[in-house]
């Protein structure tokens, strides 16, 4: 069913095996002494520091993936490989993550969005773009569409952050998490873990990256200005009339108590609101996924992107 014909929330269980999307070659991590030839994609100077971008495929519009806090390009490998058979698909590392250089402070979404726009220009990655943002990366997608409407073809928001979530969430429980994974929303960082569904053949590389000091520093700096980033989205220009697809986790992640019940209720309410941002709004539920939908049910992300292309860009 074309996405533009859907305007309500639907359950989206897995209807085919996702194991094929977790197969692939190992990518080597580049340390400062490693040859840049081992880096997938390339490093592009955007004005005194370099960002890493990796593109596959041909065609328009170009899909751009942006990760949640602590995430980076490697997590999109399986989704990117499948979609690149249809159109051009790029994943990149925000400054300080993956293979990108550290960037200037503060690490706000406004700065990140400008850096992404500069990167695409310098790398000669032409639009229009479908911005696909997971979690905190959803702020980048929303700001890019608002700031560069003529270059934006659509948005896919994957369990994405809402700019009013901090204000509308209930007060936090006093318990502090001791272990966190990329894409979570906690401000307390002690030990970084990979998601258990991360491709096994890439875990060593990803583990080395997330344990690096620049990765930890960048994560902390993004979280320190999370509230400011949210305000920047709220204060930005109106959303252009582009197709918007929202993918929301269907599996509960908050505790089974009054606090957790309210968190779950508010999160779904915020996700519903995100789905109303643009033209032909669509809200899909990844029934068997937690927050990391693109790792837990990557086929849903692939299917949603392909259906958006079928529904809105089949004649281009």
mmCIF file of C-alpha atoms in Angstrom, residues 9 25 50 57 61 71 79 111 118 128 139 157 161 178 187 194 207 214 241 243 270 284:
data_model
loop_
_atom_site.group_PDB
_atom_site.id
_atom_site.type_symbol
_atom_site.label_atom_id
_atom_site.label_comp_id
_atom_site.label_asym_id
_atom_site.label_seq_id
_atom_site.Cartn_x
_atom_site.Cartn_y
_atom_site.Cartn_z
ATOM 1 C CA UNK A 9 -1.213 4.494 13.101
ATOM 2 C CA UNK A 25 31.922 -7.486 5.326
ATOM 3 C CA UNK A 50 36.708 16.689 8.191
ATOM 4 C CA UNK A 57 23.952 3.534 -5.388
ATOM 5 C CA UNK A 61 16.194 11.540 -4.431
ATOM 6 C CA UNK A 71 25.497 6.386 16.903
ATOM 7 C CA UNK A 79 19.671 -0.821 5.482
ATOM 8 C CA UNK A 111 25.388 23.533 14.099
ATOM 9 C CA UNK A 118 28.134 21.942 3.993
ATOM 10 C CA UNK A 128 16.834 16.627 -3.310
ATOM 11 C CA UNK A 139 16.275 16.956 15.145
ATOM 12 C CA UNK A 157 11.696 9.887 11.549
ATOM 13 C CA UNK A 161 13.137 12.977 19.380
ATOM 14 C CA UNK A 178 24.839 2.404 34.892
ATOM 15 C CA UNK A 187 22.612 12.198 30.637
ATOM 16 C CA UNK A 194 26.491 -1.899 21.660
ATOM 17 C CA UNK A 207 33.117 -1.315 20.056
ATOM 18 C CA UNK A 214 36.495 11.588 21.271
ATOM 19 C CA UNK A 241 4.837 20.409 2.735
ATOM 20 C CA UNK A 243 6.019 13.625 2.810
ATOM 21 C CA UNK A 270 4.745 12.893 20.792
ATOM 22 C CA UNK A 284 3.933 3.080 11.468
#
